mmCIF file of N, CA and C in Angstrom:
data_model
loop_
_atom_site.group_PDB
_atom_site.id
_atom_site.type_symbol
_atom_site.label_atom_id
_atom_site.label_comp_id
_atom_site.label_asym_id
_atom_site.label_seq_id
_atom_site.Cartn_x
_atom_site.Cartn_y
_atom_site.Cartn_z
ATOM 1 N N LEU A 55 139.836 119.668 176.903
ATOM 2 C CA LEU A 55 139.108 118.799 176.513
ATOM 3 C C LEU A 55 138.153 119.436 176.164
ATOM 4 N N MET A 56 137.772 120.197 177.036
ATOM 5 C CA MET A 56 136.138 120.195 176.815
ATOM 6 C C MET A 56 135.787 121.789 176.255
ATOM 7 N N ILE A 57 137.467 122.563 175.594
ATOM 8 C CA ILE A 57 136.340 123.807 174.959
ATOM 9 C C ILE A 57 136.245 123.010 173.992
ATOM 10 N N ARG A 58 136.917 122.537 172.830
ATOM 11 C CA ARG A 58 136.102 121.944 171.550
ATOM 12 C C ARG A 58 134.978 121.425 170.992
ATOM 13 N N PRO A 59 134.023 120.254 172.078
ATOM 14 C CA PRO A 59 133.151 121.171 171.631
ATOM 15 C C PRO A 59 132.244 121.681 172.251
ATOM 16 N N GLN A 60 132.841 122.923 172.736
ATOM 17 C CA GLN A 60 131.772 124.193 173.273
ATOM 18 C C GLN A 60 132.185 124.826 171.792
ATOM 19 N N VAL A 61 133.190 124.979 171.312
ATOM 20 C CA VAL A 61 133.189 125.519 169.876
ATOM 21 C C VAL A 61 132.631 125.141 168.583
ATOM 22 N N LYS A 62 132.214 124.033 168.587
ATOM 23 C CA LYS A 62 131.920 123.130 167.237
ATOM 24 C C LYS A 62 130.542 123.589 168.096
ATOM 25 N N LYS A 63 129.882 124.011 169.186
ATOM 26 C CA LYS A 63 128.398 123.990 169.400
ATOM 27 C C LYS A 63 128.360 125.445 169.015
ATOM 28 N N GLN A 64 128.834 126.292 169.294
ATOM 29 C CA GLN A 64 128.707 127.471 169.130
ATOM 30 C C GLN A 64 129.039 128.459 167.567
ATOM 31 N N LYS A 65 129.830 127.315 166.694
ATOM 32 C CA LYS A 65 130.096 127.107 165.331
ATOM 33 C C LYS A 65 128.397 126.724 164.348
ATOM 34 N N MET A 66 128.188 125.609 164.709
ATOM 35 C CA MET A 66 126.669 125.018 164.464
ATOM 36 C C MET A 66 125.625 126.212 165.105
ATOM 37 N N VAL A 67 125.510 126.767 166.311
ATOM 38 C CA VAL A 67 124.377 127.826 166.252
ATOM 39 C C VAL A 67 124.287 128.737 165.369
ATOM 40 N N LYS A 68 125.389 129.295 166.210
ATOM 41 C CA LYS A 68 125.788 130.548 164.680
ATOM 42 C C LYS A 68 125.486 130.385 163.477
ATOM 43 N N MET A 69 125.605 129.472 162.280
ATOM 44 C CA MET A 69 125.282 128.938 161.437
ATOM 45 C C MET A 69 123.755 128.908 161.342
ATOM 46 N N MET A 70 123.226 128.108 162.467
ATOM 47 C CA MET A 70 121.694 128.080 162.257
ATOM 48 C C MET A 70 121.317 129.445 162.248
ATOM 49 N N VAL A 71 121.588 130.144 162.979
ATOM 50 C CA VAL A 71 121.233 131.580 163.437
ATOM 51 C C VAL A 71 121.277 132.047 161.200
ATOM 52 N N GLU A 72 122.264 132.229 161.088
ATOM 53 C CA GLU A 72 122.195 132.590 159.944
ATOM 54 C C GLU A 72 121.690 132.635 158.174
ATOM 55 N N ASN A 73 121.382 131.002 158.841
ATOM 56 C CA ASN A 73 120.646 130.502 157.634
ATOM 57 C C ASN A 73 119.171 130.485 157.647
ATOM 58 N N LEU A 74 118.638 131.633 159.343
ATOM 59 C CA LEU A 74 116.940 131.451 159.378
ATOM 60 C C LEU A 74 116.348 132.277 157.979
ATOM 61 N N LYS A 75 115.356 132.184 158.014
ATOM 62 C CA LYS A 75 114.389 132.757 157.034
ATOM 63 C C LYS A 75 113.583 132.586 156.449
ATOM 64 N N LYS A 76 112.362 133.237 156.037
ATOM 65 C CA LYS A 76 111.134 133.944 156.251
ATOM 66 C C LYS A 76 110.373 132.161 155.918
ATOM 67 N N GLY A 77 109.554 131.953 156.569
ATOM 68 C CA GLY A 77 108.277 130.902 156.682
ATOM 69 C C GLY A 77 108.997 129.331 157.510
ATOM 70 N N ASP A 78 110.372 129.210 158.113
ATOM 71 C CA ASP A 78 110.904 128.522 158.793
ATOM 72 C C ASP A 78 110.081 128.682 160.150
ATOM 73 N N LYS A 79 110.095 127.380 161.048
ATOM 74 C CA LYS A 79 109.602 127.350 161.789
ATOM 75 C C LYS A 79 110.072 127.532 163.497
ATOM 76 N N ILE A 80 110.198 127.708 164.292
ATOM 77 C CA ILE A 80 110.901 127.570 165.427
ATOM 78 C C ILE A 80 110.358 128.061 165.955
ATOM 79 N N VAL A 81 111.610 127.411 167.309
ATOM 80 C CA VAL A 81 111.659 127.441 169.053
ATOM 81 C C VAL A 81 112.073 128.730 169.775
ATOM 82 N N THR A 82 111.960 129.601 170.265
ATOM 83 C CA THR A 82 112.587 130.527 170.969
ATOM 84 C C THR A 82 113.285 129.710 172.242
ATOM 85 N N THR A 83 114.587 130.628 172.992
ATOM 86 C CA THR A 83 115.181 129.694 174.213
ATOM 87 C C THR A 83 113.746 130.452 175.449
ATOM 88 N N GLY A 84 112.945 130.561 175.657
ATOM 89 C CA GLY A 84 111.873 131.079 176.119
ATOM 90 C C GLY A 84 110.539 129.700 175.906
ATOM 91 N N GLY A 85 110.926 129.105 174.838
ATOM 92 C CA GLY A 85 109.981 127.528 175.105
ATOM 93 C C GLY A 85 108.664 128.502 173.906
ATOM 94 N N MET A 86 108.945 129.616 173.344
ATOM 95 C CA MET A 86 107.818 129.540 172.572
ATOM 96 C C MET A 86 107.356 129.380 170.972
ATOM 97 N N VAL A 87 106.348 128.778 170.227
ATOM 98 C CA VAL A 87 106.520 128.307 168.647
ATOM 99 C C VAL A 87 106.272 129.477 168.142
ATOM 100 N N GLY A 88 106.461 129.790 166.731
ATOM 101 C CA GLY A 88 105.985 130.056 165.887
ATOM 102 C C GLY A 88 106.745 130.283 164.656
ATOM 103 N N THR A 89 106.841 131.428 163.754
ATOM 104 C CA THR A 89 107.083 131.036 161.871
ATOM 105 C C THR A 89 107.161 132.305 161.755
ATOM 106 N N ILE A 90 108.357 132.579 161.425
ATOM 107 C CA ILE A 90 108.816 134.110 160.980
ATOM 108 C C ILE A 90 108.271 134.084 159.805
ATOM 109 N N SER A 91 107.446 135.557 160.020
ATOM 110 C CA SER A 91 107.307 135.836 158.711
ATOM 111 C C SER A 91 107.942 137.324 158.255
ATOM 112 N N GLY A 92 109.069 137.814 158.906
ATOM 113 C CA GLY A 92 109.959 138.566 158.157
ATOM 114 C C GLY A 92 111.276 138.705 158.875
ATOM 115 N N ILE A 93 112.070 139.239 158.406
ATOM 116 C CA ILE A 93 113.284 139.767 159.111
ATOM 117 C C ILE A 93 113.776 141.092 158.971
ATOM 118 N N LYS A 94 114.845 141.048 159.629
ATOM 119 C CA LYS A 94 115.181 143.126 159.931
ATOM 120 C C LYS A 94 117.174 142.482 159.735
ATOM 121 N N GLU A 95 117.289 142.014 158.911
ATOM 122 C CA GLU A 95 118.882 142.139 158.967
ATOM 123 C C GLU A 95 119.331 143.668 159.859
ATOM 124 N N LYS A 96 119.432 145.067 159.699
ATOM 125 C CA LYS A 96 120.171 145.966 160.259
ATOM 126 C C LYS A 96 120.045 145.912 161.903
ATOM 127 N N GLU A 97 118.301 145.523 162.181
ATOM 128 C CA GLU A 97 118.461 145.080 163.613
ATOM 129 C C GLU A 97 118.738 143.933 164.050
ATOM 130 N N ASN A 98 119.247 142.813 163.535
ATOM 131 C CA ASN A 98 119.751 141.596 163.579
ATOM 132 C C ASN A 98 118.491 141.339 164.368
ATOM 133 N N THR A 99 116.834 141.570 164.090
ATOM 134 C CA THR A 99 115.837 140.873 164.622
ATOM 135 C C THR A 99 114.533 140.078 163.279
ATOM 136 N N ILE A 100 114.206 139.125 164.581
ATOM 137 C CA ILE A 100 113.261 137.983 162.925
ATOM 138 C C ILE A 100 111.528 139.283 164.060
ATOM 139 N N ILE A 101 111.060 138.520 162.725
ATOM 140 C CA ILE A 101 109.204 138.977 163.271
ATOM 141 C C ILE A 101 108.652 136.707 163.179
ATOM 142 N N VAL A 102 108.286 137.115 164.529
ATOM 143 C CA VAL A 102 107.181 135.461 164.191
ATOM 144 C C VAL A 102 106.617 135.835 164.250
ATOM 145 N N LYS A 103 105.832 134.671 163.885
ATOM 146 C CA LYS A 103 104.385 134.739 163.612
ATOM 147 C C LYS A 103 103.481 134.211 164.852
ATOM 148 N N VAL A 104 102.784 134.454 166.367
ATOM 149 C CA VAL A 104 102.947 133.578 167.306
ATOM 150 C C VAL A 104 101.103 132.525 166.972
ATOM 151 N N ASP A 105 100.001 133.720 166.043
ATOM 152 C CA ASP A 105 98.898 133.651 166.389
ATOM 153 C C ASP A 105 98.349 133.564 164.899
ATOM 154 N N GLN A 106 97.665 133.506 165.417
ATOM 155 C CA GLN A 106 96.648 133.996 163.749
ATOM 156 C C GLN A 106 97.070 135.585 163.130
ATOM 157 N N ASN A 107 96.503 136.807 164.615
ATOM 158 C CA ASN A 107 97.222 137.546 163.994
ATOM 159 C C ASN A 107 98.024 138.559 165.217
ATOM 160 N N VAL A 108 98.976 137.496 165.457
ATOM 161 C CA VAL A 108 99.709 138.017 166.648
ATOM 162 C C VAL A 108 101.118 137.832 166.173
ATOM 163 N N LYS A 109 102.091 138.897 165.767
ATOM 164 C CA LYS A 109 103.317 138.813 165.316
ATOM 165 C C LYS A 109 104.448 139.970 166.550
ATOM 166 N N ILE A 110 105.473 139.140 166.732
ATOM 167 C CA ILE A 110 106.388 139.265 167.739
ATOM 168 C C ILE A 110 107.720 139.931 167.385
ATOM 169 N N GLU A 111 108.217 140.450 167.918
ATOM 170 C CA GLU A 111 109.657 140.751 167.364
ATOM 171 C C GLU A 111 110.843 140.149 167.882
ATOM 172 N N PHE A 112 111.843 139.524 167.801
ATOM 173 C CA PHE A 112 113.024 138.375 168.577
ATOM 174 C C PHE A 112 114.348 138.881 168.352
ATOM 175 N N ILE A 113 115.042 139.190 168.796
ATOM 176 C CA ILE A 113 116.619 138.842 168.401
ATOM 177 C C ILE A 113 116.764 137.598 167.894
ATOM 178 N N LYS A 114 117.713 137.265 166.846
ATOM 179 C CA LYS A 114 118.192 136.746 165.857
ATOM 180 C C LYS A 114 117.644 135.348 167.411
ATOM 181 N N THR A 115 119.026 135.397 168.099
ATOM 182 C CA THR A 115 120.391 135.101 168.566
ATOM 183 C C THR A 115 119.012 134.250 170.051
ATOM 184 N N ALA A 116 117.634 134.622 169.616
ATOM 185 C CA ALA A 116 116.771 133.597 171.144
ATOM 186 C C ALA A 116 116.440 132.693 170.043
ATOM 187 N N VAL A 117 117.068 132.118 168.810
ATOM 188 C CA VAL A 117 116.253 131.116 168.546
ATOM 189 C C VAL A 117 116.997 129.517 168.988
ATOM 190 N N SER A 118 116.335 128.797 169.749
ATOM 191 C CA SER A 118 117.247 128.287 169.957
ATOM 192 C C SER A 118 117.023 126.821 169.453
ATOM 193 N N LYS A 119 116.342 126.694 168.253
ATOM 194 C CA LYS A 119 116.129 125.930 167.144
ATOM 195 C C LYS A 119 115.083 125.596 166.167
ATOM 196 N N VAL A 120 115.742 125.570 165.095
ATOM 197 C CA VAL A 120 114.579 124.696 164.059
ATOM 198 C C VAL A 120 113.612 123.908 163.741
ATOM 199 N N ILE A 121 112.369 123.865 163.797
ATOM 200 C CA ILE A 121 111.384 123.035 163.388
ATOM 201 C C ILE A 121 111.608 121.497 162.148
ATOM 202 N N GLU A 122 111.735 121.032 161.607
ATOM 203 C CA GLU A 122 112.038 120.710 160.388
ATOM 204 C C GLU A 122 110.312 120.753 160.186
ATOM 205 N N LYS A 123 110.316 120.762 159.122
ATOM 206 C CA LYS A 123 108.975 120.720 158.072
ATOM 207 C C LYS A 123 108.445 119.781 157.917
ATOM 208 N N ASP A 124 108.794 118.853 158.148
ATOM 209 C CA ASP A 124 108.107 117.232 158.025
ATOM 210 C C ASP A 124 107.783 117.230 159.455
ATOM 211 N N ALA A 125 108.163 117.670 160.184
ATOM 212 C CA ALA A 125 108.440 116.996 162.223
ATOM 213 C C ALA A 125 107.093 117.327 162.619
#
């Protein structure tokens, strides 16, 4: 009974990671908030702008959620 919700959640997370795009505002699993400024498909990473001149590279799976643009 507990397997079905876990599978459903894994599918939702996988779909969210696959649909990440430049300009999305995100929150990482560590709690860092930033905007995606680039995506490196070969390395499966994203570059996140966290401040005016600060960009950090994360593995795509480190994204815990995408913040809605009107939130």
